[in-house]
mmCIF file of C-alpha atoms in Angstrom:
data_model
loop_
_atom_site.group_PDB
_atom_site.id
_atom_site.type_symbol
_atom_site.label_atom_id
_atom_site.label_comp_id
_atom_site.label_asym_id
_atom_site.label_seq_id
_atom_site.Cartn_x
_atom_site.Cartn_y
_atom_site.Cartn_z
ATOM 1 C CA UNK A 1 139.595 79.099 103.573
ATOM 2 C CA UNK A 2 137.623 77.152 106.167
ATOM 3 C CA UNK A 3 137.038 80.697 108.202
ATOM 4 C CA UNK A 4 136.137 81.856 105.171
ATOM 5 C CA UNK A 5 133.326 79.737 104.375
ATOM 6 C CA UNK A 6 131.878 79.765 107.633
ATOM 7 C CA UNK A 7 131.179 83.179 107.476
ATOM 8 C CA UNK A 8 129.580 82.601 104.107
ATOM 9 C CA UNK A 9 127.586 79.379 106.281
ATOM 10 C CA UNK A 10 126.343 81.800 108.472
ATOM 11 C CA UNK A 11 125.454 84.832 106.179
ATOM 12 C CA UNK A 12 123.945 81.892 104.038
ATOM 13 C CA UNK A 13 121.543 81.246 106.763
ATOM 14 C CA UNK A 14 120.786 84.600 107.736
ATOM 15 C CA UNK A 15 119.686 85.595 104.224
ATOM 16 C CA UNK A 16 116.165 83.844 103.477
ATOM 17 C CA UNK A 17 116.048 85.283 99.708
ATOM 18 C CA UNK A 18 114.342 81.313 98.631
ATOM 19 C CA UNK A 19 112.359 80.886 101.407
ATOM 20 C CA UNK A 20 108.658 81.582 99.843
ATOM 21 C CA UNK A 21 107.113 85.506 101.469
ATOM 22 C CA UNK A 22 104.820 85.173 104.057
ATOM 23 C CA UNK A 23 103.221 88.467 105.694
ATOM 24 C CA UNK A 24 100.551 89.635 107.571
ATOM 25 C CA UNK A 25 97.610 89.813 104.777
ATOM 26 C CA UNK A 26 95.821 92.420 106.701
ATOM 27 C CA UNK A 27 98.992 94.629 107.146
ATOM 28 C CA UNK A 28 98.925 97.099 103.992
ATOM 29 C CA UNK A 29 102.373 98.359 104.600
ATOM 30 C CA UNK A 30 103.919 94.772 104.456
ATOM 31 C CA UNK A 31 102.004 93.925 101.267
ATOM 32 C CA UNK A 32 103.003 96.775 99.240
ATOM 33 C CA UNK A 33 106.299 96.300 100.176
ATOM 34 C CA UNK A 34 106.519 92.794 99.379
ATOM 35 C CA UNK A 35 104.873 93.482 95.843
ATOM 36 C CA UNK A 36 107.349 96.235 95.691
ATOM 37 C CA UNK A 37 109.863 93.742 96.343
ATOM 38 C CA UNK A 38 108.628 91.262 94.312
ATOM 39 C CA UNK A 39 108.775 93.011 91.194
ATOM 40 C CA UNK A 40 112.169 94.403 91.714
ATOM 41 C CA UNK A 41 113.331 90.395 91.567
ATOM 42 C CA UNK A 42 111.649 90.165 88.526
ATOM 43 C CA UNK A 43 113.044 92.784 87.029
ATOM 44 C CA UNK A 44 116.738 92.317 88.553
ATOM 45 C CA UNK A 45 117.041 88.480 88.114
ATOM 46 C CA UNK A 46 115.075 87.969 85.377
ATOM 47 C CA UNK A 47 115.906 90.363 83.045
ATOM 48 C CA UNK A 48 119.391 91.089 84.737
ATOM 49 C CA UNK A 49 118.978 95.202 84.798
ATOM 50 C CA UNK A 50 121.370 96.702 86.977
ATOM 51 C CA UNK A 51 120.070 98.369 90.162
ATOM 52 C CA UNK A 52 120.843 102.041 90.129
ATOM 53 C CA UNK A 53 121.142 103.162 93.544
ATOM 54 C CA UNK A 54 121.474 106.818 93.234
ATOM 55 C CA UNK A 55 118.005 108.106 94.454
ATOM 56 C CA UNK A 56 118.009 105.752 97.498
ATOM 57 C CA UNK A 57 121.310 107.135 98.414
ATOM 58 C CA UNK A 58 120.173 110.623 98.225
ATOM 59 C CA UNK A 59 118.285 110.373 100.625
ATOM 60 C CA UNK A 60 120.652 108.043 102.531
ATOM 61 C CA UNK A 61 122.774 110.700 102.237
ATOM 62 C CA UNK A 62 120.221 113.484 103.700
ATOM 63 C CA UNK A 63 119.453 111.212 106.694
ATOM 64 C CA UNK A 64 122.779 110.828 107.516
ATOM 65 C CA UNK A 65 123.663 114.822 107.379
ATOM 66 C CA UNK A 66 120.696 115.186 110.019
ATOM 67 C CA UNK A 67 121.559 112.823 112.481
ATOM 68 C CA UNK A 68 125.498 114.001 112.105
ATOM 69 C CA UNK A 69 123.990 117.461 113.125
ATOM 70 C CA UNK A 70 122.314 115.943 116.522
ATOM 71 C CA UNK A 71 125.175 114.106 117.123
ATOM 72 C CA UNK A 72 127.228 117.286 117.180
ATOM 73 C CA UNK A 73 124.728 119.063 118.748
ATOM 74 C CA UNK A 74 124.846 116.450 121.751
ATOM 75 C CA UNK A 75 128.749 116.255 122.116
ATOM 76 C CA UNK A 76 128.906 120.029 121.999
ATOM 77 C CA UNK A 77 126.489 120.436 124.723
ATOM 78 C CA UNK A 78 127.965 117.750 126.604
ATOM 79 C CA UNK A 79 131.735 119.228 126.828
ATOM 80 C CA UNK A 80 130.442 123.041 127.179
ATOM 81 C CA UNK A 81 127.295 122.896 129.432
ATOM 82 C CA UNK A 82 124.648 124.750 128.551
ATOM 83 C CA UNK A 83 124.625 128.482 128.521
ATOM 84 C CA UNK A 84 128.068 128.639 127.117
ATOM 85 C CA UNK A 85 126.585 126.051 124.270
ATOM 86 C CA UNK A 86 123.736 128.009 123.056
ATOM 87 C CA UNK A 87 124.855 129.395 119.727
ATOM 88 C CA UNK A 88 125.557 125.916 118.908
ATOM 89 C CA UNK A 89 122.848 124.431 120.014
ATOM 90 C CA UNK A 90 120.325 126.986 117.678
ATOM 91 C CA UNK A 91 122.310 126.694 114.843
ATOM 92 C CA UNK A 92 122.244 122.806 114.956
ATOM 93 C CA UNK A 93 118.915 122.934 115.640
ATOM 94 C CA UNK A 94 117.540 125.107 112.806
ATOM 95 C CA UNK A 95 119.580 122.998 111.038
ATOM 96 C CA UNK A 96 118.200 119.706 111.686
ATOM 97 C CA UNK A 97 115.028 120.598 111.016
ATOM 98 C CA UNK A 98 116.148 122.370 107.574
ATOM 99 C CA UNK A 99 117.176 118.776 106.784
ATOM 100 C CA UNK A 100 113.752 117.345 107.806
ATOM 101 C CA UNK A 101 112.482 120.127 105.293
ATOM 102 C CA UNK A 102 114.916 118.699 102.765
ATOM 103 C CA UNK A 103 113.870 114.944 103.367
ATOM 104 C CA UNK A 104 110.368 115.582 103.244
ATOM 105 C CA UNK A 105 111.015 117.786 99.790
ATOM 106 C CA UNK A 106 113.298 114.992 98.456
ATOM 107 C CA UNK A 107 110.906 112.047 99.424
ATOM 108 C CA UNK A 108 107.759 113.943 97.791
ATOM 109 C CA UNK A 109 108.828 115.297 94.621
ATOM 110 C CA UNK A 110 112.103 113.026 93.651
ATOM 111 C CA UNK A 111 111.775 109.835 95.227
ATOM 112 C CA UNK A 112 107.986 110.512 94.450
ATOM 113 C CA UNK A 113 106.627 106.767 95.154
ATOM 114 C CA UNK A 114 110.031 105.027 92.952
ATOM 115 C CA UNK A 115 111.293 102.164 94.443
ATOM 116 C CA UNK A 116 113.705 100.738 92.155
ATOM 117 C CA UNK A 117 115.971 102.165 89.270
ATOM 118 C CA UNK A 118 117.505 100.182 86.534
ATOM 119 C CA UNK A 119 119.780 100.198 83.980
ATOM 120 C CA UNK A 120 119.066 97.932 80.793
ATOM 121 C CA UNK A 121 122.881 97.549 79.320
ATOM 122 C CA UNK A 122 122.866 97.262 75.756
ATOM 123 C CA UNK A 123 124.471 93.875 74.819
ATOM 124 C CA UNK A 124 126.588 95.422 72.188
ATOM 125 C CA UNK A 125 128.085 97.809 74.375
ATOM 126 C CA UNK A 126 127.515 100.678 72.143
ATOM 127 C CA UNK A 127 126.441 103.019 75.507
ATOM 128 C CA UNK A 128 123.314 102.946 75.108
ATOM 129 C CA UNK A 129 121.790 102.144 78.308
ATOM 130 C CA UNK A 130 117.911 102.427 78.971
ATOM 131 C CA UNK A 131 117.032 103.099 81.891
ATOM 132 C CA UNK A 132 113.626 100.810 83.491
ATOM 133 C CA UNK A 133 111.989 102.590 86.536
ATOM 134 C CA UNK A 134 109.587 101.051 88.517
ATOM 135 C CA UNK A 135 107.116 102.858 91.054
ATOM 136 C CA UNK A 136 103.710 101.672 92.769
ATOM 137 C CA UNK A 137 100.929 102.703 94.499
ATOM 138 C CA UNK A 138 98.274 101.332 97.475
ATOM 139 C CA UNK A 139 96.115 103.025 99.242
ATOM 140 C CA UNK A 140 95.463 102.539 103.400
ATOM 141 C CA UNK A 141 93.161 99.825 103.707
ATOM 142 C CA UNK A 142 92.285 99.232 99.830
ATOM 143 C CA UNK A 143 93.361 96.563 98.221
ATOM 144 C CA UNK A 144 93.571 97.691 94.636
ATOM 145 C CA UNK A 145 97.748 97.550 93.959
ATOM 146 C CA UNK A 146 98.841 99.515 90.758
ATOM 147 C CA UNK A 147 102.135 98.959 89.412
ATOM 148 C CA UNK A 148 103.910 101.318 87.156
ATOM 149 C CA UNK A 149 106.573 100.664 84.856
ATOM 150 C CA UNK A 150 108.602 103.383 83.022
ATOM 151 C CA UNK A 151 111.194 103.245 79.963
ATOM 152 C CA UNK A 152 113.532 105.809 79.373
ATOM 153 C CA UNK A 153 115.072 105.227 76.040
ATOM 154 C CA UNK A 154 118.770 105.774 75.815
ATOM 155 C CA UNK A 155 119.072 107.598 73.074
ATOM 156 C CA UNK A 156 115.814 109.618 72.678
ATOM 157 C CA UNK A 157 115.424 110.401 76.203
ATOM 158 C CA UNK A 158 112.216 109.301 75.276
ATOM 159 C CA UNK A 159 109.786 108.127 78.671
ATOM 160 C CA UNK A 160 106.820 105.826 78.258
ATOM 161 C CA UNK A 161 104.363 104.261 80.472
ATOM 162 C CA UNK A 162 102.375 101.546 81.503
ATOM 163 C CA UNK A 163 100.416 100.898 84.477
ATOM 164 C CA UNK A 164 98.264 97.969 85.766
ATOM 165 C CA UNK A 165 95.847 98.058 88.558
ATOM 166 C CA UNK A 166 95.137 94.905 90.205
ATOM 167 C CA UNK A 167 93.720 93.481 93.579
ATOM 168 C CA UNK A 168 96.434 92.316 95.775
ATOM 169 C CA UNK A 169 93.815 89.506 95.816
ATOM 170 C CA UNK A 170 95.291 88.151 92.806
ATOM 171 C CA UNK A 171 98.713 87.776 94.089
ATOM 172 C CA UNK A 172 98.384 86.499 97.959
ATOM 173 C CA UNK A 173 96.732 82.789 99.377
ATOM 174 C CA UNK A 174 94.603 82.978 102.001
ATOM 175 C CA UNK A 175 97.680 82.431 104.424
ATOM 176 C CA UNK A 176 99.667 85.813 103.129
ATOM 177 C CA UNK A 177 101.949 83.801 101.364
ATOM 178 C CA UNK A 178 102.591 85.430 97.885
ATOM 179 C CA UNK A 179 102.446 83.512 94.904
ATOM 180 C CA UNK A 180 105.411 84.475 92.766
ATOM 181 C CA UNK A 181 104.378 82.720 89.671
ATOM 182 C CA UNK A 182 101.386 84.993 88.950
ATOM 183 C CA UNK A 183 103.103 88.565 90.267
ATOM 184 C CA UNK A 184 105.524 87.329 87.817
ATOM 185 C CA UNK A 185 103.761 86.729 84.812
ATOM 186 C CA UNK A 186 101.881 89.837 85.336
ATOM 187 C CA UNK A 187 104.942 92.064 85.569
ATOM 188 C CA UNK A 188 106.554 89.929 82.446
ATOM 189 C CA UNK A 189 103.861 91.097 80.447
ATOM 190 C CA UNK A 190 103.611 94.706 81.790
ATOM 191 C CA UNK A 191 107.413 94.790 80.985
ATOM 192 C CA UNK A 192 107.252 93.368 77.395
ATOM 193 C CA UNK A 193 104.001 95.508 76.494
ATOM 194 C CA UNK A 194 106.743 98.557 76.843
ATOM 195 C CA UNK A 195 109.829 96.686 75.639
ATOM 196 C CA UNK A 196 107.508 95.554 72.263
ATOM 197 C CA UNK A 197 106.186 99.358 71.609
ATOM 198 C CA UNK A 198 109.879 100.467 71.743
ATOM 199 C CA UNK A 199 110.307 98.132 69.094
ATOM 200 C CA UNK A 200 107.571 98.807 66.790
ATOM 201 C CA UNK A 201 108.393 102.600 67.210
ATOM 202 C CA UNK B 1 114.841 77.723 118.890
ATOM 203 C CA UNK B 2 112.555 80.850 118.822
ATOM 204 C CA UNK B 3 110.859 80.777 115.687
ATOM 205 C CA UNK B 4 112.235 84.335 115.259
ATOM 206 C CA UNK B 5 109.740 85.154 112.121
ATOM 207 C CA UNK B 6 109.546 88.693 112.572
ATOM 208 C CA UNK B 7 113.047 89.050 111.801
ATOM 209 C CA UNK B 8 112.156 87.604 108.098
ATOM 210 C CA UNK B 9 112.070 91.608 106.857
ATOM 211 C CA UNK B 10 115.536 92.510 107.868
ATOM 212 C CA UNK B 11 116.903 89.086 106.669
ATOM 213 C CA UNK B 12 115.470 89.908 103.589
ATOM 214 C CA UNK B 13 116.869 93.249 103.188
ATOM 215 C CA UNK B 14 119.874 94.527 101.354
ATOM 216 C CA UNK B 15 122.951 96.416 102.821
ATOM 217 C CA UNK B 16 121.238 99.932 101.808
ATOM 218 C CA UNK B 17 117.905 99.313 103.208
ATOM 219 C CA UNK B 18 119.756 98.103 106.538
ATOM 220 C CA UNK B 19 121.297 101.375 106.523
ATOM 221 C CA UNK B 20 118.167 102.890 106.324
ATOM 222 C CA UNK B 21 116.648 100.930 109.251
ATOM 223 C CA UNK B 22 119.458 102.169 111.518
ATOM 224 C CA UNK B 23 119.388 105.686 110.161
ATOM 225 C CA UNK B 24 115.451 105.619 110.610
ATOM 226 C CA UNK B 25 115.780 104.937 114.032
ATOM 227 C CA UNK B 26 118.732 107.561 114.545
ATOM 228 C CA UNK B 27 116.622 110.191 113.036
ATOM 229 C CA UNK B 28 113.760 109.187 115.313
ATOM 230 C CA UNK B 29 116.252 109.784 118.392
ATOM 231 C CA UNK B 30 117.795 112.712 116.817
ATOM 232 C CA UNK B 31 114.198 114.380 116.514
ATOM 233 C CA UNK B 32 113.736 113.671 120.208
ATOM 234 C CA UNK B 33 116.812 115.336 120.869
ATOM 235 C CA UNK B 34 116.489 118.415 119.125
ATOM 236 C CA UNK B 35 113.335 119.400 120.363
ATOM 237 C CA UNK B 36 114.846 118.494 123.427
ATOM 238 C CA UNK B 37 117.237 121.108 122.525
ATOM 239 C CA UNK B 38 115.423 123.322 120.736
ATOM 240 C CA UNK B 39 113.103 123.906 123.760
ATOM 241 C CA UNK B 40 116.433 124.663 125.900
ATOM 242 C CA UNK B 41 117.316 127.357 123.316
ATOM 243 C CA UNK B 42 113.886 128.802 123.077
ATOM 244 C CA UNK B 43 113.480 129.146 127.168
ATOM 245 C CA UNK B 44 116.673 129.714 128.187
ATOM 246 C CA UNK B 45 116.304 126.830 131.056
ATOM 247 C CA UNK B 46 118.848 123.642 131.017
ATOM 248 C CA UNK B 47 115.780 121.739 132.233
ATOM 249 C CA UNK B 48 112.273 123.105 130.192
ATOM 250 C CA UNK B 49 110.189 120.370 131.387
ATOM 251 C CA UNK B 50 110.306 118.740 134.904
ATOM 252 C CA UNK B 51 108.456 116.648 137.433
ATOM 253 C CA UNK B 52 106.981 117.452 140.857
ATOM 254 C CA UNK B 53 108.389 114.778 142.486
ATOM 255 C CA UNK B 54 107.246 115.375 146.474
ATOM 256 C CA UNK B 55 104.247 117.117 147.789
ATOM 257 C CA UNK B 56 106.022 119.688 149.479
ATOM 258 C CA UNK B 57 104.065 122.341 147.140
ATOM 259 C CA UNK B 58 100.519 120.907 148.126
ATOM 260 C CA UNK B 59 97.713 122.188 147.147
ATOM 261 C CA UNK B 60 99.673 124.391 144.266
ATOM 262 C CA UNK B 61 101.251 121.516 143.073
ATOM 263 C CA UNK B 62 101.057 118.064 143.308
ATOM 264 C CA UNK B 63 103.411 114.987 142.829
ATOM 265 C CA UNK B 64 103.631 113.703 139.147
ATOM 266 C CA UNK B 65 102.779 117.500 137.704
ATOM 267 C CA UNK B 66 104.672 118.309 134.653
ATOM 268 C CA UNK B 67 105.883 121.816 134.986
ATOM 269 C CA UNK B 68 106.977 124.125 131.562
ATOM 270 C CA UNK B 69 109.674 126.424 132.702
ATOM 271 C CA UNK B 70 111.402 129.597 131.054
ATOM 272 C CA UNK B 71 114.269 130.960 132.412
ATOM 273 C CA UNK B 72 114.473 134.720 130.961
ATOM 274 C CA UNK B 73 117.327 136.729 132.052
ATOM 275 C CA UNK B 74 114.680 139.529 132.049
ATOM 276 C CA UNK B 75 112.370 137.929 134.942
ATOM 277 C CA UNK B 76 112.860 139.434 138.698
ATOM 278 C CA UNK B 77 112.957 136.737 141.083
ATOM 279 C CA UNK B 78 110.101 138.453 143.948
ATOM 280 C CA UNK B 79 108.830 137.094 146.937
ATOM 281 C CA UNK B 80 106.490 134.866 147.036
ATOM 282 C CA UNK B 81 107.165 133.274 143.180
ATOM 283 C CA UNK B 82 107.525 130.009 142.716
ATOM 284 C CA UNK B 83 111.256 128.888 141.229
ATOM 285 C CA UNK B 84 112.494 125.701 140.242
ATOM 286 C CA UNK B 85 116.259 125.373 141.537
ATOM 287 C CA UNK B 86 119.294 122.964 141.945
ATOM 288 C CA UNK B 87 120.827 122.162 144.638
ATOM 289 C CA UNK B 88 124.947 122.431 143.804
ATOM 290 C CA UNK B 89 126.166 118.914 143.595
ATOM 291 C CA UNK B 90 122.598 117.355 143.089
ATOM 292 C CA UNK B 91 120.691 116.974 139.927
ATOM 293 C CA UNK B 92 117.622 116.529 141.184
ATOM 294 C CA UNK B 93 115.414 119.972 140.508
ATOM 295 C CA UNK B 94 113.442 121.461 143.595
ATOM 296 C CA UNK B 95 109.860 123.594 143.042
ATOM 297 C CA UNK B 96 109.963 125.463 146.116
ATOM 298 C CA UNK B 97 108.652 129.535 146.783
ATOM 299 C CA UNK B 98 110.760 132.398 147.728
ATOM 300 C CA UNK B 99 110.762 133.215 151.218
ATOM 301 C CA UNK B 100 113.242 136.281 151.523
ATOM 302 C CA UNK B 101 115.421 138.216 148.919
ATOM 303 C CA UNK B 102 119.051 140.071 149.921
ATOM 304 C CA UNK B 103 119.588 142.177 147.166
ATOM 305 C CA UNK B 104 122.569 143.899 146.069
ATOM 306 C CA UNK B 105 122.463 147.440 143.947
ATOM 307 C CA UNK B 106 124.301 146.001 141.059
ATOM 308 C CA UNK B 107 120.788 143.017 141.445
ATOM 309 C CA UNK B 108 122.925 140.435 142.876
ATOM 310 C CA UNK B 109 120.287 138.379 144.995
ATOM 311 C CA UNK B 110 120.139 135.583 147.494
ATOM 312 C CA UNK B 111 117.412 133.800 148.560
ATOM 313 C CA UNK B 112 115.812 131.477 150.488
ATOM 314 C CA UNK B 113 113.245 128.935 149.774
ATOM 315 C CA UNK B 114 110.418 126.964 151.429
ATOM 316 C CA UNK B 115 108.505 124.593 150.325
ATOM 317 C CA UNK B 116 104.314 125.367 150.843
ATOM 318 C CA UNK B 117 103.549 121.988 152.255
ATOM 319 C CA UNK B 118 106.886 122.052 154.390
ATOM 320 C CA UNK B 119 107.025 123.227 158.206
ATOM 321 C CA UNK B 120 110.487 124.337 157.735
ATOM 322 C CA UNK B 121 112.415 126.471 154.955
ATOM 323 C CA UNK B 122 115.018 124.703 153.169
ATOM 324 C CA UNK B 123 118.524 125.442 154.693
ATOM 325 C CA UNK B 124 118.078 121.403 155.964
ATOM 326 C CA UNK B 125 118.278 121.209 152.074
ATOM 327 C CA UNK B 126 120.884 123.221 150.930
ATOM 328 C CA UNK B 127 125.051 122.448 150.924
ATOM 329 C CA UNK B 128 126.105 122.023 154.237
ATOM 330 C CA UNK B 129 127.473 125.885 155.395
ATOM 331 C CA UNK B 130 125.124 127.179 152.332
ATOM 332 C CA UNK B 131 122.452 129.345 153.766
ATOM 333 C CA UNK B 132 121.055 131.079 150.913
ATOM 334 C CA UNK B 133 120.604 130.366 146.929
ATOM 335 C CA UNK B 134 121.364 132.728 143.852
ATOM 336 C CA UNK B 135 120.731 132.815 140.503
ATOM 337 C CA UNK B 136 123.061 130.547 139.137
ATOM 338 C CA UNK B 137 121.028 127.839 140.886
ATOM 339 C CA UNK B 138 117.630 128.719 139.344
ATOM 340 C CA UNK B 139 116.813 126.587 136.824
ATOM 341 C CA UNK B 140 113.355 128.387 135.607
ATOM 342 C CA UNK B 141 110.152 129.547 136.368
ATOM 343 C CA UNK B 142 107.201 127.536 135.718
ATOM 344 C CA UNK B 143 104.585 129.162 133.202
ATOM 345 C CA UNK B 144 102.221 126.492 133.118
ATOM 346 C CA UNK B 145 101.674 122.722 133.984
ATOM 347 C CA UNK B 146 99.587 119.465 133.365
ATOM 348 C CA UNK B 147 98.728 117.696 136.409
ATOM 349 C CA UNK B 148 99.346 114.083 136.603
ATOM 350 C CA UNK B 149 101.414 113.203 133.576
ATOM 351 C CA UNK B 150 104.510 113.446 135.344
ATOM 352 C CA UNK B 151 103.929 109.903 137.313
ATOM 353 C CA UNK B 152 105.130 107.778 134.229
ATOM 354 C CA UNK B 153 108.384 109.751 134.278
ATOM 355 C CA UNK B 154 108.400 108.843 138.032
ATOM 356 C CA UNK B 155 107.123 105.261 137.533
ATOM 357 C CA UNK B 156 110.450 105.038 135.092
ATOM 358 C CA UNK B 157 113.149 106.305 137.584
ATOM 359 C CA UNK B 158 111.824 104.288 140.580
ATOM 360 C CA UNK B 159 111.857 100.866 138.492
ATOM 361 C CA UNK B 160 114.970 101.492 135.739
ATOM 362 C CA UNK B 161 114.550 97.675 134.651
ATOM 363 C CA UNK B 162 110.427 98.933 133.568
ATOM 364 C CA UNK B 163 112.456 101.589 131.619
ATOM 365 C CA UNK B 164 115.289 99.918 130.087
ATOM 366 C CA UNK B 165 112.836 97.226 128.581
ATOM 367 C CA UNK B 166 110.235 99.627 127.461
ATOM 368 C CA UNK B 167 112.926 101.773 125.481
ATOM 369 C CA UNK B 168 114.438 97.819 124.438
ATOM 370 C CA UNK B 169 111.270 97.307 122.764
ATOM 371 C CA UNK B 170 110.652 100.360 121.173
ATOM 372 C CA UNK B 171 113.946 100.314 119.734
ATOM 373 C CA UNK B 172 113.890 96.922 118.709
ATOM 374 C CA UNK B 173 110.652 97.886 117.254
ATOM 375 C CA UNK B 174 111.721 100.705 114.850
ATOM 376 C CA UNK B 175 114.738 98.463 113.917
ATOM 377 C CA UNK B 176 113.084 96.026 112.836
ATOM 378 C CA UNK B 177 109.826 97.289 111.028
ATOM 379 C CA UNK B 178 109.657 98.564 107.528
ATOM 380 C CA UNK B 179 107.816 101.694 106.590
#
């Protein structure tokens, strides 16, 4: 028990999910990503959707395939030096780069720029689960940040959209630090515009 | 304590991203690797790229000269060409010229090498009772080169600590930053 809960000690101080984000304001990549992650909280903790992890893992998945290929690639070569190896070698190689093919494919046209999946669970249980999909854009070195939310009815199959386009501006003090509060309200009301329409539809 | 804030990204990720961090940087080595590879299929040579690492081919070529080599089954070895050999028991490639061919009818050869710069040919160089090389020991035959380049590669093996932290960092690097 006491083992126990000094692992949990030590994982609790490795994980910093309270401590307030602080990047690099000039860093674009670190600011998306933190708005990215940002709104996934919101989403996750405040309205307690369910993350759906099946396009991350695709690609997971796709990744992992490659580097098994090298790996093989590598032992092979290593216990039948080289001439004897080259069959191998060209099939493993085609293939690795068949996967990069794949990635590329995958990241462009499914991933597309998604970054989270959820699942809205109807309360009643009735199986019925909408499904909320978030996705965002910036562009290198401008600072306009747009943020697109997506419901999938349950039923219907039925997709709508909102987007908002905001300076990242809004969201970050002049020390990179982001201010939750406002990121939050603004997704709030991105994600009730949607949740109200499916109401009054 | 080192304020160890650049470490706030991975303690902020979840298992999945984590995963991808690693895999990231495995795909990175991987792609390394099988161009590596790739290159070794394509030419046919166990070695496609090496360094001059002596001036024993002066003024041809010089120390720290990356050399692209193809080793074609097709491809006479002449006098007078330049090969790029191995020593049995060494792993250290040699880019020396052919001095003399024995060949058999059935195109068995043996030769001997010399270096341009050198006063002798290399039998000093060769396994002790070994007076003559053959094709097993070629490793290629260089079809083209970029002067100079080659002296980081050499910079790297003369001072392995210079290496092992510059390949630390980068690692550490690609570990720990997000896309």
């Amino acid at each position: 028990m006491a083992a126990r809960n000094g692992k949990n000690g030590l994982l609790e101080k490795w994980r910093i999910d309270e401590k307030p984000v602080k990047i690099d304001k000039w860093d674009g990549a670190a600011v998306k990503n933190s708005l990215d992650d940002a709104a996934k909280k919101v989403l996750l903790e405040k309205y307690g959707y369910a993350e759906n992890f099946n396009l991350v893992d695709g690609r997971l998945l796709i990744c992992t395939i490659s580097c098994l290929f090298a790996i093989v690639a590598l032992i092979w070569d290593f216990l039948h030096p080289f001439p004897e190896s080259k069959p191998v070698l060209a099939i493993c190689v085609i293939s690795y780069f068949i996967m990069m093919g794949f990635l590329t494919l995958y990241t462009s046209y499914q991933e597309k720029n998604i970054f989270l999946v959820s699942v809205q669970k109807d309360p009643a249980g009735m199986d019925l689960n909408h499904t909320w999909q978030l996705s965002s854009s910036l562009k290198r070195f401008d600072d306009q940040y747009t943020l697109r939310v997506s419901f999938t009815d349950g039923k219907s199959k039925h997709t709508r959209e909102q987007e908002i386009t905001k300076s990242v501006g809004a969201f970050f003090d002049g020390n990179g630090t982001l201010v939750m509060d406002q990121f939050e309200k603004c997704v709030s009301k991105l994600h009730n515009t949607l949740a109200t329409e499916k109401k009054t539809k | 304590m080192l304020s160890l804030d650049f470490l706030d990204d991975v303690r902020r990720m979840n298992k999945r991203q984590l995963c991808y961090q690693v895999l990231n940087f495995g795909m990175i080595v991987s792609s390394a690797l099988m161009i590596w590879k790739g290159l070794m299929v394509l030419t046919g040579s166990e070695s496609p790229i090496v360094v001059v690492l002596s001036g024993s081919m002066e003024p041809a070529f010089h120390r720290g000269d990356l050399l692209f080599l193809t080793n074609r089954v097709e491809d006479p070895i002449r006098v007078g060409e330049i090969v790029v050999f191995r020593i049995e028991g060494r792993e250290i490639p040699i880019v020396h010229r052919v001095l003399k061919i024995h060949e058999k009818e059935n195109g068995e050869i043996k030769f001997l090498t010399k270096g341009d710069n050198n006063s002798v040919d290399d039998r000093g160089l060769y396994k002790p009772g070994q007076h003559w090389l053959e094709k097993k020991d070629v490793v290629g035959r260089a079809r083209g080169f970029v002067p100079y380049i080659g002296i980081v590669t050499i910079l790297m093996n003369d001072y392995p600590k210079f290496k092992y932290a510059v390949l630390f960092l980068l690692g550490l690097f690609v570990l720990v930053h997000r896309e």
